[in-house]
PDB file of C-alpha atoms in Angstrom:
ATOM      1  CA  UNK C 162     -17.114  31.048 -11.621  1.00 36.00           C
ATOM      2  CA  UNK C 163     -17.604  28.674 -15.342  1.00 39.00           C
ATOM      3  CA  UNK C 164     -14.930  25.691 -13.797  1.00 44.00           C
ATOM      4  CA  UNK C 165     -15.590  22.652 -16.280  1.00 49.00           C
ATOM      5  CA  UNK C 166     -16.837  19.831 -14.146  1.00 49.00           C
ATOM      6  CA  UNK C 167     -17.267  16.201 -14.830  1.00 59.00           C
ATOM      7  CA  UNK C 168     -21.215  16.628 -14.656  1.00 79.00           C
ATOM      8  CA  UNK C 169     -21.172  19.984 -16.530  1.00 91.00           C
ATOM      9  CA  UNK C 170     -24.527  19.384 -18.441  1.00 95.00           C
ATOM     10  CA  UNK C 171     -23.373  22.402 -20.726  1.00 96.00           C
ATOM     11  CA  UNK C 172     -19.929  20.981 -21.621  1.00 96.00           C
ATOM     12  CA  UNK C 173     -21.778  17.538 -22.392  1.00 96.00           C
ATOM     13  CA  UNK C 174     -24.177  18.990 -24.851  1.00 96.00           C
ATOM     14  CA  UNK C 175     -20.692  20.671 -27.014  1.00 97.00           C
ATOM     15  CA  UNK C 176     -17.961  18.398 -26.187  1.00 97.00           C
ATOM     16  CA  UNK C 177     -17.698  15.360 -27.378  1.00 96.00           C
ATOM     17  CA  UNK C 178     -15.741  13.568 -23.889  1.00 91.00           C
ATOM     18  CA  UNK C 179     -14.718  10.685 -25.457  1.00 94.00           C
ATOM     19  CA  UNK C 180     -12.734  12.110 -28.390  1.00 95.00           C
ATOM     20  CA  UNK C 181     -12.934  16.048 -26.993  1.00 95.00           C
ATOM     21  CA  UNK C 182     -14.042  17.099 -30.441  1.00 97.00           C
ATOM     22  CA  UNK C 183     -17.110  19.617 -30.741  1.00 98.00           C
ATOM     23  CA  UNK C 184     -20.127  17.767 -31.731  1.00 98.00           C
ATOM     24  CA  UNK C 185     -21.726  18.010 -34.830  1.00 98.00           C
ATOM     25  CA  UNK C 186     -24.494  20.493 -33.733  1.00 97.00           C
ATOM     26  CA  UNK C 187     -22.047  22.856 -32.557  1.00 98.00           C
ATOM     27  CA  UNK C 188     -19.997  23.134 -35.649  1.00 98.00           C
ATOM     28  CA  UNK C 189     -23.244  22.944 -37.943  1.00 98.00           C
ATOM     29  CA  UNK C 190     -23.750  26.544 -35.583  1.00 98.00           C
ATOM     30  CA  UNK C 191     -20.437  27.571 -35.776  1.00 98.00           C
ATOM     31  CA  UNK C 192     -20.638  27.158 -39.824  1.00 98.00           C
ATOM     32  CA  UNK C 193     -23.645  28.895 -39.683  1.00 97.00           C
ATOM     33  CA  UNK C 194     -22.529  32.124 -37.559  1.00 98.00           C
ATOM     34  CA  UNK C 195     -19.606  32.419 -39.568  1.00 98.00           C
ATOM     35  CA  UNK C 196     -21.108  32.315 -42.964  1.00 98.00           C
ATOM     36  CA  UNK C 197     -23.925  35.212 -41.563  1.00 97.00           C
ATOM     37  CA  UNK C 198     -21.239  37.574 -40.920  1.00 98.00           C
ATOM     38  CA  UNK C 199     -18.960  36.663 -44.598  1.00 98.00           C
ATOM     39  CA  UNK C 200     -21.090  39.499 -46.354  1.00 98.00           C
ATOM     40  CA  UNK C 201     -19.310  38.974 -49.064  1.00 98.00           C
ATOM     41  CA  UNK C 202     -19.389  35.864 -48.858  1.00 98.00           C
ATOM     42  CA  UNK C 203     -15.448  34.864 -49.746  1.00 98.00           C
ATOM     43  CA  UNK C 204     -14.993  32.178 -46.910  1.00 97.00           C
ATOM     44  CA  UNK C 205     -13.230  34.390 -44.395  1.00 98.00           C
ATOM     45  CA  UNK C 206     -13.986  37.572 -42.469  1.00 98.00           C
ATOM     46  CA  UNK C 207     -12.252  40.918 -42.840  1.00 98.00           C
ATOM     47  CA  UNK C 208     -11.604  43.504 -40.191  1.00 97.00           C
ATOM     48  CA  UNK C 209     -15.457  44.674 -41.017  1.00 98.00           C
ATOM     49  CA  UNK C 210     -16.871  41.710 -40.038  1.00 98.00           C
ATOM     50  CA  UNK C 211     -14.726  40.357 -37.745  1.00 98.00           C
ATOM     51  CA  UNK C 212     -16.512  43.223 -36.129  1.00 98.00           C
ATOM     52  CA  UNK C 213     -19.704  43.112 -36.983  1.00 98.00           C
ATOM     53  CA  UNK C 214     -19.496  39.886 -35.463  1.00 98.00           C
ATOM     54  CA  UNK C 215     -18.248  40.900 -31.868  1.00 98.00           C
ATOM     55  CA  UNK C 216     -20.901  43.660 -31.690  1.00 98.00           C
ATOM     56  CA  UNK C 217     -23.731  40.874 -32.609  1.00 97.00           C
ATOM     57  CA  UNK C 218     -22.192  39.125 -30.037  1.00 97.00           C
ATOM     58  CA  UNK C 219     -20.627  41.177 -27.244  1.00 96.00           C
ATOM     59  CA  UNK C 220     -22.364  44.633 -27.807  1.00 97.00           C
ATOM     60  CA  UNK C 221     -19.114  46.101 -29.118  1.00 98.00           C
ATOM     61  CA  UNK C 222     -16.099  45.826 -30.957  1.00 98.00           C
ATOM     62  CA  UNK C 223     -13.095  44.052 -29.911  1.00 98.00           C
ATOM     63  CA  UNK C 224     -10.164  46.398 -28.828  1.00 98.00           C
ATOM     64  CA  UNK C 225      -7.271  46.609 -31.231  1.00 97.00           C
ATOM     65  CA  UNK C 226      -5.325  44.381 -28.530  1.00 98.00           C
ATOM     66  CA  UNK C 227      -7.962  41.938 -29.184  1.00 97.00           C
ATOM     67  CA  UNK C 228      -7.617  41.711 -32.784  1.00 97.00           C
ATOM     68  CA  UNK C 229      -4.221  41.147 -32.657  1.00 97.00           C
ATOM     69  CA  UNK C 230      -4.599  38.130 -30.474  1.00 97.00           C
ATOM     70  CA  UNK C 231      -7.091  36.720 -33.094  1.00 97.00           C
ATOM     71  CA  UNK C 232      -4.649  37.502 -35.828  1.00 97.00           C
ATOM     72  CA  UNK C 233      -1.557  35.753 -33.900  1.00 97.00           C
ATOM     73  CA  UNK C 234      -3.424  32.733 -32.157  1.00 97.00           C
ATOM     74  CA  UNK C 235      -5.481  31.753 -35.161  1.00 98.00           C
ATOM     75  CA  UNK C 236      -5.638  30.993 -38.551  1.00 98.00           C
ATOM     76  CA  UNK C 237      -5.852  33.982 -41.161  1.00 98.00           C
ATOM     77  CA  UNK C 238      -4.716  34.647 -44.454  1.00 98.00           C
ATOM     78  CA  UNK C 239      -1.813  36.845 -45.780  1.00 97.00           C
ATOM     79  CA  UNK C 240      -4.205  40.033 -45.437  1.00 96.00           C
ATOM     80  CA  UNK C 241      -4.894  38.931 -41.935  1.00 96.00           C
ATOM     81  CA  UNK C 242      -8.707  38.255 -42.652  1.00 98.00           C
ATOM     82  CA  UNK C 243      -9.666  35.310 -40.595  1.00 98.00           C
ATOM     83  CA  UNK C 244     -10.427  31.838 -42.060  1.00 98.00           C
ATOM     84  CA  UNK C 245     -13.037  29.605 -41.128  1.00 98.00           C
ATOM     85  CA  UNK C 246     -10.686  27.074 -39.474  1.00 98.00           C
ATOM     86  CA  UNK C 247      -9.663  30.274 -37.459  1.00 98.00           C
ATOM     87  CA  UNK C 248     -12.646  30.938 -36.184  1.00 98.00           C
ATOM     88  CA  UNK C 249     -13.442  27.027 -35.118  1.00 98.00           C
ATOM     89  CA  UNK C 250     -10.006  27.249 -33.547  1.00 98.00           C
ATOM     90  CA  UNK C 251     -10.908  29.869 -31.596  1.00 97.00           C
ATOM     91  CA  UNK C 252     -14.313  28.939 -30.547  1.00 98.00           C
ATOM     92  CA  UNK C 253     -12.917  25.508 -29.789  1.00 98.00           C
ATOM     93  CA  UNK C 254     -10.502  26.915 -27.127  1.00 97.00           C
ATOM     94  CA  UNK C 255     -13.155  28.783 -25.490  1.00 97.00           C
ATOM     95  CA  UNK C 256     -15.837  25.661 -25.449  1.00 97.00           C
ATOM     96  CA  UNK C 257     -13.536  22.928 -23.877  1.00 96.00           C
ATOM     97  CA  UNK C 258     -12.229  25.758 -20.986  1.00 96.00           C
ATOM     98  CA  UNK C 259     -15.804  27.628 -20.806  1.00 97.00           C
ATOM     99  CA  UNK C 260     -18.895  26.095 -22.638  1.00 97.00           C
ATOM    100  CA  UNK C 261     -21.133  28.688 -20.226  1.00 97.00           C
ATOM    101  CA  UNK C 262     -19.716  31.294 -22.094  1.00 97.00           C
ATOM    102  CA  UNK C 263     -19.430  29.650 -25.989  1.00 98.00           C
ATOM    103  CA  UNK C 264     -23.345  29.119 -24.888  1.00 98.00           C
ATOM    104  CA  UNK C 265     -24.019  32.855 -24.290  1.00 97.00           C
ATOM    105  CA  UNK C 266     -22.789  33.972 -27.657  1.00 98.00           C
ATOM    106  CA  UNK C 267     -25.042  31.273 -29.039  1.00 98.00           C
ATOM    107  CA  UNK C 268     -27.977  32.742 -27.934  1.00 97.00           C
ATOM    108  CA  UNK C 269     -27.061  36.197 -29.026  1.00 96.00           C
ATOM    109  CA  UNK C 270     -27.270  34.486 -32.411  1.00 97.00           C
ATOM    110  CA  UNK C 271     -30.929  33.280 -31.922  1.00 96.00           C
ATOM    111  CA  UNK C 272     -29.725  29.636 -30.407  1.00 97.00           C
ATOM    112  CA  UNK C 273     -31.415  27.832 -26.739  1.00 97.00           C
ATOM    113  CA  UNK C 274     -30.546  25.990 -24.312  1.00 96.00           C
ATOM    114  CA  UNK C 275     -30.369  23.143 -26.406  1.00 96.00           C
ATOM    115  CA  UNK C 276     -28.885  24.423 -29.648  1.00 97.00           C
ATOM    116  CA  UNK C 277     -31.704  24.847 -31.627  1.00 97.00           C
ATOM    117  CA  UNK C 278     -32.317  27.875 -33.441  1.00 95.00           C
ATOM    118  CA  UNK C 279     -35.018  29.550 -32.012  1.00 94.00           C
ATOM    119  CA  UNK C 280     -34.981  33.442 -33.440  1.00 73.00           C
ATOM    120  CA  UNK C 281     -33.378  34.782 -36.868  1.00 62.00           C
ATOM    121  CA  UNK C 282     -32.845  38.031 -35.100  1.00 53.00           C
ATOM    122  CA  UNK C 283     -28.985  38.197 -36.366  1.00 48.00           C
ATOM    123  CA  UNK C 284     -29.652  36.386 -39.879  1.00 47.00           C
ATOM    124  CA  UNK C 285     -30.762  38.393 -43.403  1.00 45.00           C
ATOM    125  CA  UNK C 286     -31.728  35.482 -44.839  1.00 42.00           C
ATOM    126  CA  UNK C 287     -34.973  35.668 -46.039  1.00 37.00           C
TER     127      UNK C 287
END
């Protein structure tokens, strides 16, 4: 039941209505989440890193069909590792259509309703 309306505060928090782009704060969160799960720091997510993200976000790994959809729909390298641009594309599509779903995902990674980091629950750095 997350139909986007003109007066959707979550949409307004995340998307610049004038340009249709994600707001800088959302860009920053996506980069932080991506970097956090890029354990080998090679700038892309291999299958294990994708599944670690899925488990942290959804409580379980993605099914094979979802992995196939990600590989077919978003930017990956020749080894089917998800590039940051592909991760961004994935979240851009979700955020413009279902901003509440993106907010729910961000909360799982320690962010609050204002997109501020309140918990480093899923961050190993410290």
